[in-house]
């Protein structure tokens, strides 16, 4: 038994199992029927006999596509929107048979479900529709006894439909193969073997294409049907089914068209011009356009429900006429920029609405970044600053632009750091308030080593622009006053001596230096020491 078509059935949440009392087939029961619900095996509700072998019939409600067309049913794919119907399967000789289902509006008889068709190809340039909706997805399911319609891609007359325009699904099989759209002379370099292109021109009046690919023209319009064929290959022939006896037909007159446009013109079309118009080439290859004259009017634009701020321009509201919309600056158009009055008497779309341009809202969750002005409507700004000690990268002011984006990215704030200060030679850093990194406001202090004097500031601070308040100091060597030499004096007499300073030693009366020092006096060295200890003045009698 094949239950495969049950797989597309969406069974209601609770399965109702009912035993058909007294009709049990005592010899052989059936196994669990193995229903799948959305692809998952369904087990019977608890409390209900799971022993299927004692059941001869299972009834259950199911949502499934009706075998007969259901009016106003929008869904293409069977869905839980489909009406609920009672179905049953029967146990016959150990096998489940069915299901049979009651027609939702039928006489209560149980009938087999017939298979749906799967559309497994969408040929190029062919437009297939089901219930007036264009089929866009491969593997769309069409229920039994439903039809799809086929037409060629627009502009009409540029492809020829080879095959029927209506296909019927009958128990999983299409009434005929999916038709193909054959390119016409416009696409084939005017080869004689292709059907002629038929171009439609409406120099005055209006026209539109209906959902079956037919041309619908407003009465009183002027219509040209141009059959594209190379004149040197011979003259095509126009034929028609409308009631009119004759139409003006012949090669176009203009220099650039006269060799390839065989034109049929209808001036001030009237209702009796409705019919099909066929252009046949000398080789007998034809292409057809169907024409319907209809004085359709859509709702006038001003009477429509128009959004505030919406501007429109429309030449009228007749079949084929278009209304154009726009919004003032600071608003954007949501919806179509233009709508056309369709042969159905409806506009091709609802009119659009004007929506105030808004940029994505900004919320700052970074304590370093401060938003000081904010409005995210068109033309307004968001202005930022950074917390003290931080500097901004990016723009501090960003503007909401017409396309609902901000002119620049939200800026970021980074900590301002001063460079590690240079420690002076022969000096040390005695205090650093933030040794790892020198943030704004941090202070470092220096001192100089022994026999060195600090030149500059002993402490410097990291400033808001990332520089130190002062350059680090430097340590300059100096020699200490060496003390009074015994029995003598030194010149000059200072607390500190700079490197290179020389001492002149004079002895008291009666004392002399053991060695004269005029030639090489004690000198203050670059490391702050004296070149040699002060000599002593000794009694001249001891020399
Ligand atoms: C079946 O699947 C559809 C789509 O995934 C879901 O909407 C629906 O709720 C499911 N039905 C049940 C009974 O789980
Ligand atoms: C098929 O559909 C047609 C028209 O839509 C209807 O009249 C007919 O009864 C249906 N046939 C079956 C077998 O359901
Ligand atoms: C359509 O169905 C066929 C066969 O089941 C599968 O191979 C293919 O991937 C399906 N295509 C899409 C688009 O789902
Ligand atoms: C589809 O084909 C079936 C069987 O060939 C036929 O009974 C039914 O009337 C057709 N339905 C339509 C809508 O053409
Ligand atoms: C059409 O004809 C022109 C001139 O003969 C040639 O250059 C061109 O390649 C042809 N194009 C195609 C698609 O055959
Ligand atoms: C167009 O050509 C097809 C196939 O050659 C033919 O069956 C059909 O009758 C022709 N149509 C007209 C209106 O001549
Ligand atoms: C109508 O609007 C569509 C987009 O919605 C655009 O592609 C098309 O060019 C417009 N037509 C005219 C005549 O402005
Ligand atoms: C932003 O600016 C618009 C236009 O000026 C104004 O209408 C709106 O009230 C402002 N929004 C805020 C939150 O200030
Ligand atoms: C940093 O700021 C100080 C004081 O505000 C100023 O004297 C100094 O020139 C600035 N340095 C730089 C590199 O801008
Ligand atoms: C200072 O320099 C002199 C000569 O270079 C050297 O002899 C002496 O040891 C140095 N003194 C100190 C304390 O480094």
XYZ file of C-alpha atoms and ligand atoms in Angstrom:
683
model
C 0.000 0.000 0.000
C 1.294 3.417 -0.869
C 0.756 6.053 1.755
C 3.225 8.418 0.168
C 0.638 11.022 -0.676
C -0.265 11.219 2.989
C 3.108 12.808 3.477
C 1.880 16.098 2.109
C -1.092 15.967 4.397
C -0.969 18.144 7.464
C -2.848 16.244 10.081
C -4.508 18.189 12.864
C -2.784 18.147 16.186
C -4.906 15.486 17.784
C -5.449 12.360 15.873
C -8.801 10.797 16.491
C -8.698 7.106 16.253
C -11.942 5.249 16.267
C -12.404 1.562 16.271
C -15.062 0.336 13.965
C -16.733 -1.924 16.416
C -17.558 -5.416 15.465
C -15.933 -5.247 12.075
C -12.613 -6.625 13.120
C -10.773 -8.876 10.812
C -9.989 -11.574 13.299
C -7.507 -13.456 11.221
C -4.947 -10.702 10.656
C -4.449 -7.243 12.208
C -2.483 -4.358 10.771
C 0.718 -2.811 12.152
C 0.913 0.805 13.310
C 0.001 2.880 10.250
C 3.059 5.070 10.529
C 1.591 8.423 9.783
C 3.993 11.245 9.381
C 3.131 14.689 10.558
C 5.443 17.293 9.126
C 7.913 14.539 8.515
C 7.744 13.041 12.014
C 6.164 9.699 12.781
C 2.958 10.210 14.717
C 2.206 7.961 17.630
C -1.344 7.601 18.929
C -2.403 9.644 21.896
C -1.874 7.964 25.217
C -5.009 6.341 26.536
C -5.996 5.285 23.066
C -5.372 1.713 22.204
C -1.945 1.529 20.653
C -2.839 -1.964 19.511
C -3.565 -1.292 15.888
C -3.908 -4.977 15.243
C -7.354 -4.840 16.814
C -8.535 -2.009 14.573
C -10.006 -2.406 11.157
C -10.527 1.231 10.344
C -8.904 4.481 11.473
C -10.654 7.782 10.946
C -8.888 11.079 11.328
C -9.430 14.687 10.392
C -6.927 16.070 7.906
C -6.194 19.374 6.275
C -5.410 18.594 2.702
C -5.956 20.114 -0.673
C -9.376 19.440 -1.933
C -9.525 17.316 -5.056
C -11.922 19.861 -6.500
C -10.981 23.512 -6.866
C -11.837 25.607 -3.875
C -12.689 29.184 -4.636
C -10.731 32.017 -3.051
C -8.139 29.650 -1.746
C -4.961 31.631 -1.966
C -2.448 29.085 -0.818
C -0.632 27.220 -3.524
C 0.814 24.603 -1.237
C -1.574 22.574 0.893
C -1.561 24.006 4.336
C -3.397 23.936 7.582
C -5.557 26.699 6.103
C -7.193 24.044 3.959
C -10.549 22.889 5.268
C -10.534 19.975 7.611
C -11.919 16.773 6.157
C -12.537 13.367 7.597
C -10.383 10.654 6.128
C -10.044 6.983 6.892
C -7.774 4.069 6.263
C -8.903 0.465 6.348
C -7.098 -2.658 7.383
C -7.504 -5.232 4.664
C -5.591 -8.475 4.896
C -2.938 -7.047 7.197
C -2.359 -3.917 5.124
C -3.688 -0.435 5.532
C -5.536 0.777 2.470
C -6.440 4.385 1.820
C -6.885 6.986 2.728
C -10.328 7.790 1.495
C -11.606 11.219 2.392
C -14.918 12.974 2.448
C -15.289 15.926 0.147
C -15.538 19.021 2.290
C -18.735 20.126 0.583
C -19.733 16.812 -0.891
C -22.304 14.205 -0.051
C -20.297 12.511 2.713
C -19.030 9.688 0.534
C -15.433 8.657 1.035
C -13.354 9.016 -2.107
C -9.692 8.469 -2.933
C -7.371 11.447 -2.759
C -5.935 12.047 -6.164
C -2.316 12.954 -6.501
C -1.138 16.503 -6.892
C 1.279 17.560 -9.597
C 4.744 18.815 -8.791
C 6.102 21.508 -11.016
C 9.688 20.396 -11.364
C 10.765 22.746 -14.132
C 10.309 26.438 -14.753
C 11.383 26.857 -18.369
C 13.127 30.107 -19.261
C 10.965 33.043 -20.337
C 7.782 31.163 -19.424
C 5.569 32.642 -16.734
C 3.347 30.109 -15.021
C 0.600 31.155 -12.680
C -1.735 29.373 -10.369
C -4.834 31.180 -9.150
C -3.437 34.424 -10.563
C -0.205 34.137 -8.617
C 3.003 33.748 -10.503
C 4.771 30.528 -9.594
C 8.309 31.395 -8.609
C 9.447 28.305 -6.784
C 10.464 25.028 -8.213
C 8.610 21.955 -6.913
C 5.412 23.877 -6.289
C 2.546 21.481 -5.691
C -0.640 21.879 -7.707
C -3.623 19.820 -6.503
C -5.498 17.425 -8.705
C -8.020 18.955 -11.135
C -6.497 22.413 -10.812
C -5.130 24.351 -13.724
C -2.132 26.567 -14.207
C -1.801 29.115 -16.967
C 1.279 29.707 -19.059
C 2.386 32.781 -20.942
C 5.627 34.262 -22.137
C 7.714 36.945 -20.582
C 6.958 40.529 -21.509
C 7.169 42.572 -23.605
C 4.359 40.662 -25.230
C 5.015 39.610 -28.793
C 8.734 39.065 -28.273
C 8.329 35.362 -27.449
C 5.940 32.854 -28.894
C 4.261 30.354 -26.601
C 4.621 26.907 -28.076
C 2.002 24.801 -26.399
C -1.289 25.315 -24.622
C -1.735 28.243 -22.292
C -3.780 26.208 -19.785
C -2.522 23.017 -18.151
C -4.637 20.761 -15.973
C -3.336 18.499 -13.252
C -5.033 15.148 -13.256
C -4.000 12.651 -10.565
C -0.362 13.759 -10.670
C -0.063 14.143 -14.425
C -0.210 17.339 -16.459
C -2.641 17.442 -19.363
C 0.267 18.411 -21.626
C 3.965 19.147 -21.266
C 4.943 22.535 -19.848
C 5.090 24.828 -22.911
C 8.180 26.643 -24.108
C 8.625 30.240 -25.150
C 10.341 30.559 -28.485
C 12.394 33.689 -29.145
C 11.196 35.735 -32.095
C 13.039 37.601 -34.853
C 14.061 40.406 -32.522
C 16.285 37.936 -30.667
C 17.310 35.696 -33.539
C 18.817 38.187 -35.918
C 15.700 38.008 -38.108
C 16.336 34.466 -39.214
C 13.566 33.272 -41.477
C 12.958 30.219 -39.312
C 11.838 32.057 -36.227
C 8.409 33.483 -35.561
C 8.128 37.199 -36.143
C 8.259 39.607 -33.241
C 5.125 41.682 -32.781
C 5.816 45.055 -31.184
C 2.969 47.053 -29.725
C 2.890 50.825 -29.914
C 0.167 53.027 -28.529
C 1.013 56.551 -29.719
C -2.218 57.899 -28.306
C -4.471 56.484 -25.621
C -3.481 53.743 -23.238
C -3.101 50.000 -22.971
C -1.970 47.348 -20.549
C -1.203 43.661 -20.508
C -3.521 41.397 -18.576
C -2.437 38.446 -16.510
C -2.936 36.046 -19.405
C -0.543 38.015 -21.575
C -3.311 39.626 -23.604
C -3.232 43.256 -24.655
C -6.078 45.352 -23.292
C -6.586 48.732 -24.959
C -8.716 51.632 -23.909
C -11.338 52.573 -26.526
C -10.340 55.417 -28.828
C -6.613 54.703 -28.597
C -4.406 54.459 -31.640
C -2.646 51.129 -31.881
C 0.186 49.953 -34.077
C 1.110 46.274 -34.219
C 4.502 45.944 -35.842
C 5.514 42.602 -37.257
C 9.317 42.463 -37.422
C 10.496 40.674 -40.523
C 13.157 41.424 -43.123
C 11.472 42.925 -46.146
C 13.910 41.299 -48.516
C 12.655 37.901 -47.375
C 9.132 38.722 -48.530
C 5.917 40.196 -47.168
C 4.272 38.835 -44.027
C 0.476 38.655 -43.798
C -1.713 40.004 -41.021
C -4.866 38.051 -40.151
C -7.330 38.660 -37.365
C -10.414 37.291 -35.728
C -12.046 40.583 -34.831
C -15.255 41.591 -36.532
C -13.622 44.337 -38.529
C -13.374 43.600 -42.213
C -10.201 45.428 -42.941
C -7.297 47.140 -41.287
C -4.577 49.333 -42.616
C -1.513 47.105 -43.061
C 1.774 47.499 -44.913
C 5.477 48.238 -44.592
C 6.319 51.192 -42.398
C 7.217 54.372 -44.264
C 10.058 55.826 -42.202
C 13.482 55.280 -43.710
C 14.894 53.421 -40.748
C 11.838 51.163 -40.358
C 10.615 50.472 -43.872
C 12.719 47.380 -44.380
C 11.764 45.469 -41.265
C 8.434 46.631 -39.829
C 5.245 45.296 -41.344
C 2.640 47.303 -39.528
C -1.055 46.905 -38.825
C -2.663 50.084 -37.528
C -5.949 50.517 -35.767
C -7.092 54.090 -35.364
C -9.473 54.875 -32.526
C -9.988 51.284 -31.422
C -13.549 50.226 -30.711
C -14.993 47.256 -28.892
C -15.433 45.238 -32.064
C -11.651 45.306 -32.615
C -11.254 42.690 -29.863
C -9.792 39.448 -31.154
C -6.479 37.834 -31.990
C -4.069 39.323 -34.492
C -1.623 37.014 -36.237
C 1.357 37.877 -38.378
C 2.400 35.020 -40.661
C 5.691 35.063 -42.567
C 6.042 33.841 -46.145
C 7.366 30.620 -44.657
C 4.103 30.146 -42.765
C 5.559 30.831 -39.336
C 3.290 32.961 -37.204
C 3.017 34.879 -33.956
C -0.143 36.095 -32.338
C -1.277 38.814 -30.008
C -4.682 38.857 -28.450
C -6.422 42.167 -28.158
C -9.268 43.197 -25.961
C -10.876 46.612 -25.959
C -12.119 47.660 -22.571
C -12.998 50.983 -20.988
C -11.615 50.153 -17.594
C -11.115 52.909 -15.040
C -9.286 52.578 -11.787
C -10.039 54.657 -8.723
C -8.870 58.257 -9.264
C -5.607 58.854 -7.430
C -6.886 61.659 -5.195
C -9.626 59.395 -3.888
C -7.088 56.825 -2.759
C -5.798 56.610 0.744
C -2.627 58.647 0.304
C 0.016 59.068 2.938
C 0.778 62.485 4.319
C 3.501 64.325 2.341
C 3.070 62.028 -0.703
C 3.234 63.894 -4.008
C 1.841 62.361 -7.139
C 1.563 63.017 -10.830
C -0.903 61.120 -13.004
C -2.245 61.811 -16.468
C -5.424 59.954 -15.579
C -6.797 56.793 -14.104
C -7.733 54.861 -17.208
C -6.517 51.407 -18.080
C -2.771 51.501 -18.745
C -2.234 54.935 -17.269
C 0.417 55.410 -14.635
C 0.610 57.509 -11.502
C 4.063 58.573 -10.288
C 4.901 59.289 -6.691
C 7.605 61.008 -4.738
C 8.271 62.307 -1.275
C 9.764 65.616 -0.125
C 13.354 65.690 1.143
C 13.684 64.073 4.518
C 11.165 61.409 3.615
C 11.601 58.234 1.706
C 9.152 56.432 -0.470
C 8.112 53.069 0.853
C 6.403 51.167 -1.889
C 6.316 51.529 -5.654
C 7.381 54.796 -7.257
C 4.695 54.361 -9.869
C 1.513 52.357 -10.214
C -0.376 51.453 -13.354
C -4.085 50.952 -13.871
C -4.508 47.275 -14.713
C -7.117 45.612 -16.921
C -8.647 44.282 -13.720
C -9.637 47.845 -12.817
C -7.204 47.816 -9.916
C -3.993 49.734 -9.636
C -0.931 47.525 -9.918
C -0.102 48.316 -6.312
C -1.251 50.201 -3.320
C 0.094 53.745 -3.418
C 3.380 54.108 -1.535
C 3.806 55.981 1.698
C 6.271 58.663 2.689
C 8.238 57.741 5.748
C 10.321 60.232 7.634
C 13.978 59.449 7.225
C 15.417 58.221 10.473
C 18.881 57.015 11.056
C 19.565 54.015 13.250
C 19.207 55.085 16.863
C 22.435 55.590 18.732
C 22.828 54.550 22.303
C 26.179 55.107 23.882
C 27.163 52.447 26.352
C 30.755 53.497 26.661
C 31.486 55.680 29.669
C 34.370 57.301 27.818
C 32.077 58.645 25.049
C 29.550 61.327 25.872
C 26.749 62.321 23.512
C 26.001 65.992 23.955
C 23.434 66.436 21.172
C 21.176 63.879 19.491
C 18.341 63.713 17.002
C 18.228 60.913 14.466
C 15.857 62.488 11.956
C 17.026 63.589 8.531
C 19.470 66.521 8.583
C 19.925 66.447 12.347
C 23.082 65.608 14.202
C 24.572 63.566 16.937
C 27.454 65.349 18.648
C 29.961 63.663 20.894
C 32.796 64.439 23.231
C 35.173 62.296 25.169
C 35.522 62.058 28.909
C 38.447 63.937 30.505
C 41.716 62.242 29.766
C 40.442 60.662 26.544
C 40.834 61.764 22.999
C 38.480 61.216 20.054
C 39.179 59.394 16.876
C 36.580 60.111 14.221
C 34.176 62.958 13.713
C 32.716 64.586 16.777
C 29.552 65.492 14.868
C 27.720 63.097 12.559
C 24.670 63.911 10.493
C 21.650 61.848 9.504
C 21.560 61.669 5.733
C 18.779 61.165 3.223
C 19.466 57.476 2.828
C 18.892 56.863 6.551
C 22.549 56.430 7.305
C 24.815 58.529 9.444
C 27.379 60.608 7.591
C 30.214 59.102 9.617
C 30.742 56.350 12.082
C 30.278 56.949 15.751
C 33.623 58.225 17.053
C 35.607 56.385 19.655
C 37.568 57.658 22.625
C 40.983 56.435 23.533
C 42.915 57.149 26.689
C 45.466 59.906 26.356
C 48.893 58.653 27.415
C 52.167 60.479 27.765
C 55.339 58.771 26.618
C 57.546 57.161 29.222
C 59.751 60.035 30.442
C 63.489 59.921 29.888
C 65.283 59.311 33.171
C 68.199 61.696 33.386
C 71.704 60.340 33.323
C 73.009 60.053 36.873
C 69.479 60.629 38.113
C 66.619 58.450 39.256
C 62.876 58.502 39.139
C 61.835 58.749 42.738
C 58.078 58.665 42.329
C 55.728 57.662 39.572
C 51.998 57.926 40.278
C 51.098 55.494 37.434
C 54.134 53.414 36.566
C 52.432 51.203 33.902
C 51.052 53.978 31.768
C 51.157 57.685 32.081
C 47.575 58.897 31.946
C 46.596 62.537 31.956
C 47.312 64.094 35.347
C 49.889 61.566 36.438
C 53.065 62.976 37.939
C 56.627 61.696 37.958
C 59.442 62.991 40.182
C 63.149 62.787 39.669
C 66.223 63.254 41.722
C 69.893 63.395 40.869
C 72.620 61.194 42.174
C 75.400 62.229 44.510
C 77.684 65.009 43.310
C 75.061 65.964 40.708
C 72.810 68.952 40.455
C 69.351 68.891 38.914
C 68.728 71.292 36.071
C 64.983 71.543 35.304
C 61.844 70.554 37.120
C 61.981 67.858 39.741
C 58.406 66.789 38.911
C 56.499 66.865 35.644
C 52.848 66.127 34.869
C 51.149 64.411 31.937
C 49.057 67.037 30.129
C 45.720 66.733 28.308
C 47.394 66.809 24.939
C 49.546 63.815 25.736
C 52.733 65.740 26.406
C 54.602 66.301 29.633
C 54.260 69.671 31.280
C 58.061 70.071 31.081
C 60.971 68.173 29.683
C 62.548 65.843 32.213
C 65.408 67.508 34.111
C 69.003 66.563 33.677
C 71.706 65.992 36.293
C 74.780 68.034 36.002
C 77.945 66.888 37.769
C 79.402 69.240 40.397
C 82.233 69.025 42.881
C 81.720 69.832 46.503
C 83.720 72.404 48.337
C 86.668 70.250 49.350
C 87.220 72.049 52.699
C 89.966 74.296 53.866
C 93.366 72.817 53.153
C 95.545 72.483 56.200
C 97.423 75.747 56.708
C 96.214 77.111 53.497
C 93.321 78.560 51.507
C 91.659 77.749 48.220
C 90.589 80.143 45.561
C 87.880 80.450 44.454
C 85.791 79.716 47.444
C 82.394 78.185 46.461
C 79.889 75.672 47.689
C 79.878 73.893 44.360
C 82.282 73.725 41.508
C 81.520 72.949 37.925
C 83.508 70.289 36.081
C 86.672 71.888 34.781
C 86.904 74.354 37.656
C 90.436 74.534 38.986
C 91.504 75.303 42.529
C 94.304 77.545 43.353
C 95.837 76.774 46.746
C 97.704 79.396 48.741
C 99.539 78.538 51.951
C 99.714 80.632 55.073
C 102.955 82.532 55.749
C 105.719 80.147 56.670
C 103.971 77.260 54.862
C 104.498 75.917 51.434
C 103.121 73.179 49.270
C 105.408 70.193 49.004
C 104.990 70.273 45.257
C 104.037 73.362 43.358
C 100.552 73.016 41.934
C 100.432 75.986 39.583
C 101.088 73.728 36.597
C 98.457 71.070 37.521
C 95.948 72.306 40.106
C 93.096 70.111 41.418
C 90.367 70.047 38.764
C 86.675 69.239 39.177
C 86.131 66.133 37.064
C 83.090 65.228 34.981
C 81.925 62.760 37.639
C 81.926 65.397 40.373
C 85.131 64.350 42.040
C 88.324 66.275 42.355
C 91.202 65.090 40.252
C 93.211 64.552 43.401
C 92.926 65.249 47.137
C 93.956 68.674 48.314
C 97.622 68.743 49.152
C 98.556 69.969 52.586
C 100.696 73.083 53.221
C 103.627 72.110 55.292
C 106.082 74.198 57.314
C 108.638 75.577 55.073
C 111.330 74.424 57.530
C 110.212 70.852 56.880
C 110.799 71.053 53.163
C 4.005 21.696 10.489
O 5.010 22.538 9.930
C 4.549 23.846 9.673
C 5.656 24.587 8.956
O 6.899 24.181 9.374
C 4.164 24.519 10.972
O 3.681 25.837 10.711
C 3.079 23.710 11.622
O 2.751 24.271 12.872
C 3.502 22.268 11.827
N 2.371 21.512 12.317
C 2.415 20.814 13.438
C 1.161 20.144 13.820
O 3.448 20.727 14.075
C -12.676 19.350 -11.765
O -12.924 20.749 -11.790
C -14.052 21.087 -12.556
C -14.135 22.578 -12.717
O -13.317 23.250 -11.860
C -15.275 20.524 -11.854
O -16.433 20.882 -12.570
C -15.148 19.019 -11.816
O -16.218 18.444 -11.100
C -13.848 18.584 -11.166
N -13.669 17.176 -11.376
C -13.332 16.348 -10.414
C -13.178 14.916 -10.794
O -13.190 16.711 -9.281
C 12.813 19.583 -6.322
O 12.618 18.194 -6.143
C 13.694 17.396 -6.627
C 13.289 15.936 -6.520
O 12.633 15.682 -5.323
C 14.941 17.709 -5.824
O 16.045 16.963 -6.306
C 15.249 19.189 -5.973
O 16.343 19.529 -5.159
C 14.049 20.038 -5.569
N 14.358 21.413 -5.875
C 14.097 22.404 -5.041
C 14.491 23.753 -5.488
O 13.545 22.212 -3.962
C -8.892 18.379 -15.874
O -8.808 17.102 -16.436
C -9.734 16.176 -15.891
C -9.428 14.799 -16.439
O -8.901 14.888 -17.697
C -11.144 16.628 -16.246
O -12.075 15.766 -15.696
C -11.337 18.023 -15.633
O -12.586 18.534 -15.971
C -10.280 18.978 -16.096
N -10.419 20.174 -15.302
C -10.286 21.384 -15.827
C -10.451 22.496 -14.845
O -10.043 21.562 -16.968
C 23.549 38.811 -36.048
O 24.038 39.230 -37.312
C 25.150 40.078 -37.267
C 25.473 40.568 -38.653
O 25.169 39.596 -39.595
C 26.285 39.301 -36.636
O 27.402 40.141 -36.521
C 25.869 38.844 -35.245
O 26.890 38.065 -34.661
C 24.607 38.021 -35.319
N 24.171 37.720 -33.958
C 23.660 36.544 -33.620
C 23.225 36.408 -32.211
O 23.567 35.622 -34.401
C -0.046 29.546 -36.578
O 0.790 28.432 -36.796
C 0.348 27.253 -36.168
C 1.415 26.186 -36.353
O 2.054 26.331 -37.545
C -0.989 26.824 -36.770
O -1.452 25.651 -36.168
C -1.977 27.955 -36.549
O -3.205 27.652 -37.157
C -1.462 29.266 -37.093
N -2.360 30.311 -36.674
C -2.923 31.124 -37.513
C -3.853 32.088 -36.906
O -2.686 31.089 -38.676
C 8.243 52.513 -12.109
O 8.849 52.067 -10.908
C 9.770 51.016 -11.080
C 10.270 50.610 -9.733
O 9.213 50.445 -8.861
C 10.905 51.449 -11.975
O 11.764 50.370 -12.192
C 10.348 51.933 -13.286
O 11.391 52.447 -14.068
C 9.314 53.003 -13.058
N 8.709 53.326 -14.341
C 8.660 54.551 -14.788
C 8.023 54.733 -16.119
O 9.088 55.491 -14.147
C 14.260 65.966 15.963
O 14.067 66.927 14.980
C 12.782 66.902 14.409
C 12.771 67.865 13.224
O 13.213 69.100 13.584
C 11.758 67.276 15.474
O 10.466 67.233 14.926
C 11.855 66.263 16.596
O 10.999 66.623 17.640
C 13.276 66.172 17.102
N 13.353 65.049 18.006
C 13.838 65.168 19.204
C 13.866 63.918 20.018
O 14.242 66.221 19.626
C 50.195 70.803 25.135
O 49.517 71.670 26.034
C 50.358 72.617 26.677
C 49.555 73.381 27.683
O 48.163 73.336 27.381
C 51.002 73.517 25.638
O 51.846 74.412 26.242
C 51.775 72.651 24.647
O 52.327 73.455 23.633
C 50.909 71.607 24.064
N 51.720 70.727 23.263
C 51.340 70.288 22.059
C 52.257 69.353 21.366
O 50.289 70.638 21.571
C 85.995 59.883 38.824
O 86.796 59.889 37.644
C 88.178 59.610 37.865
C 88.942 59.738 36.543
O 88.199 59.277 35.474
C 88.343 58.252 38.472
O 89.733 57.988 38.739
C 87.564 58.177 39.771
O 87.640 56.909 40.328
C 86.124 58.570 39.560
N 85.402 58.622 40.834
C 84.194 58.083 41.046
C 83.590 58.178 42.396
O 83.617 57.511 40.137
